[in-house]
Amino acid sequence: MLRLITPGESRPSRMPKGLIAGGGVSMEFDRLNALFDAIYEGPMEAAPWQTALRLLQQTFGAMHVTMILRPPSSQSAGFMLNTDSAAADATESYQNHFFALDPFVGLPEDQVITPEELVGANRWNSSALYREYLRPMNVEHLVGADLRTQEGIECRFRVSRSADAPPFSDSDKALCRALLPHLKRAVRLHAQIDTLECERQLYAGTVNRMLLGTVSFAHNGDVIEINPEARRILNEKDGMRVQGDTICLDRNDEGRELQRIIRKVCSGAPVDPGLIEAMSVTRPSGRMNLGVVVKPAPVSNWPHDSSRRPVAVMFLRDPECSGKASEEAIRRLFGLTRMEAALAQCLADGLTVEEAAEKLNVKRTTARTYLRFIFCKTGVTRQTKLVRTLLNSVVALS
């Protein structure tokens, strides 16, 4: 006898009869596996769980299958996922108005239930949500469950059928109950992936604002990813460029040295923590040399053979490209006036006081007066220390 075991279940239970229908046990087992696959693949889809929601729609003969992450509150209607992409207007209507009038909320956790079972048929049929929202869309039957993960993430799961379809049977509800633990786990995975992606974008953006170029390499030395600052440097083709999946240098001796460093770091051989694999790259234009450091990427203890996982990262720095400090950030951080902040920004960009005065269209004596005010407010007494203070502050991240 085929058995369905749900996560956390202490004893195996027989598969609900509703799962064994139509073409026989093997066909239903394949369909169930396809549902599980789609649920766990859902967090990685561009539109999360669209495949799973469509399969559930087919399985239940439903009009709509909906997931609402972080249920609506007086401040937010949550994030809704729906099988019907054409129902954008209906989704917006629910989020902007009907979610506050929805009596089908606060369901017993992890239980599959209908509105009639929750609030009674009379109250449900007289509710504004049913009369003004669902009935005009020809939605007659509704079943749902509310999930909450260990982290407090909440999800509303709803399945609806039209007026000419049969009500949800005990077998339909049994299948829903069997799927709930898997949906909950998938929601947790989605939250973890979303958090990691948020952190990745945050740190990637910070690295780029600091004008630090990064190039990641696969185990065979091929380039995997180039951040915007590194792309800018490479596109200049001034001593260094990218050709296919390879970083090429104009000078052969420097090119051989860079490839040696990359091969060594990508090999996975033990690296002396005190040894820095670094070099400078000559630029034919005569501009200052590029600085290059190659370091191993963090190693995962989990075995893998992914060709797209970086094993080494090259950091690039263009010494002639200083970040343009935000004048507003300088003003707020150090309590300067707008003219004082403008002068401080010019000095951070490498101009002398005389050059800054000309750029700002003020007299040199006026600029020097502003500089004294800046010294007083920042607590420094020398121009070189002021520039160092500005460049080392959080202004570079603004």
Short mmCIF file of N, CA and C in Angstrom, two decimals, residues 182-274:
data_model
loop_
_atom_site.label_atom_id
_atom_site.label_comp_id
_atom_site.label_asym_id
_atom_site.label_seq_id
_atom_site.Cartn_x
_atom_site.Cartn_y
_atom_site.Cartn_z
N HIS A 182 5.00 21.09 3.58
CA HIS A 182 5.95 21.36 2.51
C HIS A 182 5.90 22.84 2.09
N LEU A 183 4.70 23.39 2.06
CA LEU A 183 4.57 24.83 1.78
C LEU A 183 5.28 25.65 2.85
N LYS A 184 5.13 25.25 4.11
CA LYS A 184 5.76 25.99 5.20
C LYS A 184 7.28 25.96 5.07
N ARG A 185 7.82 24.78 4.76
CA ARG A 185 9.27 24.69 4.60
C ARG A 185 9.75 25.52 3.41
N ALA A 186 8.98 25.50 2.34
CA ALA A 186 9.36 26.28 1.16
C ALA A 186 9.33 27.77 1.44
N VAL A 187 8.36 28.22 2.25
CA VAL A 187 8.29 29.63 2.63
C VAL A 187 9.52 30.01 3.44
N ARG A 188 9.95 29.12 4.34
CA ARG A 188 11.17 29.38 5.11
C ARG A 188 12.38 29.49 4.20
N LEU A 189 12.47 28.59 3.22
CA LEU A 189 13.59 28.64 2.27
C LEU A 189 13.58 29.95 1.50
N HIS A 190 12.37 30.37 1.06
CA HIS A 190 12.26 31.62 0.31
C HIS A 190 12.73 32.80 1.15
N ALA A 191 12.36 32.82 2.42
CA ALA A 191 12.76 33.91 3.31
C ALA A 191 14.28 33.94 3.48
N GLN A 192 14.89 32.76 3.62
CA GLN A 192 16.34 32.70 3.78
C GLN A 192 17.06 33.14 2.51
N ILE A 193 16.57 32.69 1.36
CA ILE A 193 17.17 33.09 0.08
C ILE A 193 17.03 34.59 -0.12
N ASP A 194 15.84 35.13 0.22
CA ASP A 194 15.60 36.56 0.05
C ASP A 194 16.53 37.38 0.95
N THR A 195 16.75 36.90 2.18
CA THR A 195 17.66 37.59 3.09
C THR A 195 19.08 37.59 2.56
N LEU A 196 19.53 36.44 2.06
CA LEU A 196 20.88 36.34 1.51
C LEU A 196 21.05 37.23 0.29
N GLU A 197 20.03 37.29 -0.56
CA GLU A 197 20.12 38.13 -1.75
C GLU A 197 20.13 39.60 -1.37
N CYS A 198 19.35 39.96 -0.36
CA CYS A 198 19.35 41.34 0.12
C CYS A 198 20.74 41.72 0.63
N GLU A 199 21.36 40.83 1.41
CA GLU A 199 22.70 41.10 1.93
C GLU A 199 23.71 41.18 0.80
N ARG A 200 23.57 40.29 -0.18
CA ARG A 200 24.51 40.29 -1.30
C ARG A 200 24.46 41.62 -2.05
N GLN A 201 23.24 42.09 -2.33
CA GLN A 201 23.10 43.35 -3.05
C GLN A 201 23.61 44.52 -2.22
N LEU A 202 23.38 44.46 -0.91
CA LEU A 202 23.85 45.53 -0.03
C LEU A 202 25.37 45.63 -0.06
N TYR A 203 26.05 44.49 0.12
CA TYR A 203 27.51 44.51 0.16
C TYR A 203 28.10 44.77 -1.22
N ALA A 204 27.46 44.24 -2.27
CA ALA A 204 27.96 44.51 -3.63
C ALA A 204 27.86 45.99 -3.96
N GLY A 205 26.76 46.62 -3.55
CA GLY A 205 26.60 48.05 -3.79
C GLY A 205 27.61 48.87 -3.00
N THR A 206 27.90 48.43 -1.77
CA THR A 206 28.88 49.14 -0.95
C THR A 206 30.27 49.05 -1.55
N VAL A 207 30.65 47.86 -2.01
CA VAL A 207 31.96 47.68 -2.65
C VAL A 207 32.09 48.56 -3.87
N ASN A 208 31.03 48.65 -4.66
CA ASN A 208 31.10 49.47 -5.87
C ASN A 208 31.16 50.96 -5.54
N ARG A 209 30.43 51.40 -4.50
CA ARG A 209 30.48 52.81 -4.11
C ARG A 209 31.86 53.19 -3.58
N MET A 210 32.57 52.21 -3.06
CA MET A 210 33.94 52.47 -2.60
C MET A 210 34.94 52.42 -3.75
N LEU A 211 34.41 52.28 -4.98
CA LEU A 211 35.24 52.23 -6.19
C LEU A 211 36.27 51.12 -6.13
N LEU A 212 35.82 49.97 -5.65
CA LEU A 212 36.66 48.79 -5.61
C LEU A 212 36.13 47.80 -6.64
N GLY A 213 36.96 47.50 -7.64
CA GLY A 213 36.55 46.55 -8.67
C GLY A 213 36.75 45.13 -8.20
N THR A 214 35.82 44.25 -8.56
CA THR A 214 35.96 42.83 -8.22
C THR A 214 35.69 41.97 -9.44
N VAL A 215 36.51 40.95 -9.60
CA VAL A 215 36.34 39.96 -10.67
C VAL A 215 36.43 38.60 -10.01
N SER A 216 35.41 37.77 -10.17
CA SER A 216 35.42 36.43 -9.57
C SER A 216 35.76 35.39 -10.62
N PHE A 217 36.46 34.33 -10.18
CA PHE A 217 36.94 33.28 -11.08
C PHE A 217 36.43 31.92 -10.65
N ALA A 218 36.18 31.05 -11.65
CA ALA A 218 35.83 29.66 -11.39
C ALA A 218 37.09 28.85 -11.12
N HIS A 219 36.93 27.58 -10.80
CA HIS A 219 38.08 26.74 -10.45
C HIS A 219 39.08 26.61 -11.59
N ASN A 220 38.61 26.76 -12.84
CA ASN A 220 39.51 26.65 -13.99
C ASN A 220 40.11 27.99 -14.41
N GLY A 221 39.85 29.03 -13.65
CA GLY A 221 40.40 30.34 -13.95
C GLY A 221 39.55 31.21 -14.84
N ASP A 222 38.41 30.70 -15.28
CA ASP A 222 37.52 31.50 -16.13
C ASP A 222 36.82 32.58 -15.29
N VAL A 223 36.59 33.73 -15.92
CA VAL A 223 35.87 34.81 -15.27
C VAL A 223 34.40 34.44 -15.13
N ILE A 224 33.86 34.62 -13.92
CA ILE A 224 32.44 34.34 -13.68
C ILE A 224 31.64 35.64 -13.64
N GLU A 225 32.12 36.60 -12.86
CA GLU A 225 31.34 37.83 -12.67
C GLU A 225 32.28 39.02 -12.52
N ILE A 226 31.84 40.16 -13.05
CA ILE A 226 32.60 41.41 -12.97
C ILE A 226 31.67 42.49 -12.44
N ASN A 227 32.09 43.17 -11.39
CA ASN A 227 31.22 44.22 -10.85
C ASN A 227 31.39 45.51 -11.68
N PRO A 228 30.50 46.49 -11.50
CA PRO A 228 30.51 47.69 -12.37
C PRO A 228 31.83 48.44 -12.37
N GLU A 229 32.50 48.59 -11.23
CA GLU A 229 33.75 49.34 -11.20
C GLU A 229 34.85 48.60 -11.95
N ALA A 230 34.92 47.28 -11.77
CA ALA A 230 35.90 46.50 -12.54
C ALA A 230 35.58 46.56 -14.03
N ARG A 231 34.30 46.54 -14.36
CA ARG A 231 33.91 46.64 -15.78
C ARG A 231 34.36 47.97 -16.37
N ARG A 232 34.23 49.04 -15.59
CA ARG A 232 34.68 50.35 -16.08
C ARG A 232 36.18 50.34 -16.36
N ILE A 233 36.95 49.79 -15.43
CA ILE A 233 38.40 49.73 -15.60
C ILE A 233 38.78 48.89 -16.81
N LEU A 234 38.16 47.73 -16.95
CA LEU A 234 38.49 46.82 -18.05
C LEU A 234 38.06 47.38 -19.39
N ASN A 235 36.94 48.10 -19.42
CA ASN A 235 36.47 48.67 -20.69
C ASN A 235 37.38 49.77 -21.20
N GLU A 236 38.17 50.37 -20.31
CA GLU A 236 39.12 51.38 -20.76
C GLU A 236 40.26 50.77 -21.57
N LYS A 237 40.53 49.47 -21.35
CA LYS A 237 41.59 48.73 -22.08
C LYS A 237 42.93 49.47 -21.99
N ASP A 238 43.18 49.98 -20.81
CA ASP A 238 44.43 50.71 -20.56
C ASP A 238 45.31 49.83 -19.67
N GLY A 239 45.98 48.87 -20.28
CA GLY A 239 46.85 47.95 -19.56
C GLY A 239 46.17 46.65 -19.19
N MET A 240 44.85 46.64 -19.14
CA MET A 240 44.10 45.44 -18.73
C MET A 240 42.76 45.42 -19.44
N ARG A 241 42.35 44.23 -19.87
CA ARG A 241 41.07 44.09 -20.56
C ARG A 241 40.56 42.67 -20.34
N VAL A 242 39.30 42.45 -20.66
CA VAL A 242 38.73 41.11 -20.59
C VAL A 242 38.50 40.62 -22.01
N GLN A 243 38.92 39.39 -22.26
CA GLN A 243 38.75 38.79 -23.59
C GLN A 243 38.12 37.42 -23.39
N GLY A 244 36.85 37.32 -23.73
CA GLY A 244 36.12 36.08 -23.47
C GLY A 244 35.98 35.87 -21.97
N ASP A 245 36.55 34.77 -21.47
CA ASP A 245 36.50 34.46 -20.04
C ASP A 245 37.86 34.67 -19.38
N THR A 246 38.72 35.46 -20.02
CA THR A 246 40.09 35.62 -19.53
C THR A 246 40.43 37.09 -19.35
N ILE A 247 41.18 37.40 -18.29
CA ILE A 247 41.72 38.73 -18.08
C ILE A 247 43.08 38.81 -18.77
N CYS A 248 43.24 39.76 -19.68
CA CYS A 248 44.48 39.90 -20.44
C CYS A 248 45.16 41.23 -20.09
N LEU A 249 46.49 41.21 -20.03
CA LEU A 249 47.28 42.41 -19.76
C LEU A 249 48.11 42.76 -20.97
N ASP A 250 48.38 44.06 -21.15
CA ASP A 250 49.15 44.51 -22.31
C ASP A 250 50.59 44.03 -22.25
N ARG A 251 51.20 44.06 -21.09
CA ARG A 251 52.58 43.62 -20.95
C ARG A 251 52.61 42.12 -20.68
N ASN A 252 53.39 41.40 -21.49
CA ASN A 252 53.43 39.94 -21.39
C ASN A 252 53.94 39.47 -20.03
N ASP A 253 54.99 40.13 -19.51
CA ASP A 253 55.53 39.70 -18.22
C ASP A 253 54.50 39.86 -17.11
N GLU A 254 53.76 40.97 -17.13
CA GLU A 254 52.72 41.17 -16.13
C GLU A 254 51.57 40.20 -16.33
N GLY A 255 51.25 39.90 -17.59
CA GLY A 255 50.19 38.95 -17.87
C GLY A 255 50.53 37.56 -17.35
N ARG A 256 51.77 37.13 -17.53
CA ARG A 256 52.18 35.82 -17.02
C ARG A 256 52.12 35.78 -15.50
N GLU A 257 52.53 36.88 -14.86
CA GLU A 257 52.49 36.93 -13.41
C GLU A 257 51.06 36.88 -12.89
N LEU A 258 50.16 37.60 -13.54
CA LEU A 258 48.76 37.58 -13.10
C LEU A 258 48.17 36.18 -13.26
N GLN A 259 48.44 35.52 -14.39
CA GLN A 259 47.91 34.18 -14.60
C GLN A 259 48.49 33.20 -13.59
N ARG A 260 49.75 33.38 -13.23
CA ARG A 260 50.35 32.51 -12.21
C ARG A 260 49.62 32.67 -10.87
N ILE A 261 49.35 33.91 -10.52
CA ILE A 261 48.66 34.18 -9.25
C ILE A 261 47.26 33.58 -9.28
N ILE A 262 46.54 33.80 -10.38
CA ILE A 262 45.17 33.28 -10.47
C ILE A 262 45.16 31.76 -10.39
N ARG A 263 46.06 31.11 -11.13
CA ARG A 263 46.11 29.64 -11.09
C ARG A 263 46.42 29.14 -9.69
N LYS A 264 47.34 29.81 -9.01
CA LYS A 264 47.72 29.38 -7.67
C LYS A 264 46.55 29.48 -6.71
N VAL A 265 45.84 30.62 -6.74
CA VAL A 265 44.72 30.80 -5.82
C VAL A 265 43.57 29.87 -6.18
N CYS A 266 43.33 29.68 -7.48
CA CYS A 266 42.21 28.82 -7.91
C CYS A 266 42.49 27.34 -7.66
N SER A 267 43.75 26.98 -7.48
CA SER A 267 44.10 25.56 -7.30
C SER A 267 43.59 24.99 -5.99
N GLY A 268 43.30 25.88 -5.05
CA GLY A 268 42.84 25.42 -3.75
C GLY A 268 43.95 25.01 -2.82
N ALA A 269 45.19 25.23 -3.24
CA ALA A 269 46.32 24.89 -2.39
C ALA A 269 46.31 25.77 -1.15
N PRO A 270 46.81 25.26 -0.02
CA PRO A 270 46.85 26.07 1.21
C PRO A 270 47.60 27.38 0.98
N VAL A 271 47.02 28.46 1.50
CA VAL A 271 47.59 29.78 1.32
C VAL A 271 48.07 30.31 2.67
N ASP A 272 49.29 30.79 2.70
CA ASP A 272 49.84 31.41 3.90
C ASP A 272 49.07 32.69 4.18
N PRO A 273 48.39 32.81 5.35
CA PRO A 273 47.60 34.01 5.63
C PRO A 273 48.42 35.30 5.55
N GLY A 274 49.72 35.19 5.82
CA GLY A 274 50.55 36.39 5.77
C GLY A 274 51.03 36.74 4.38
#
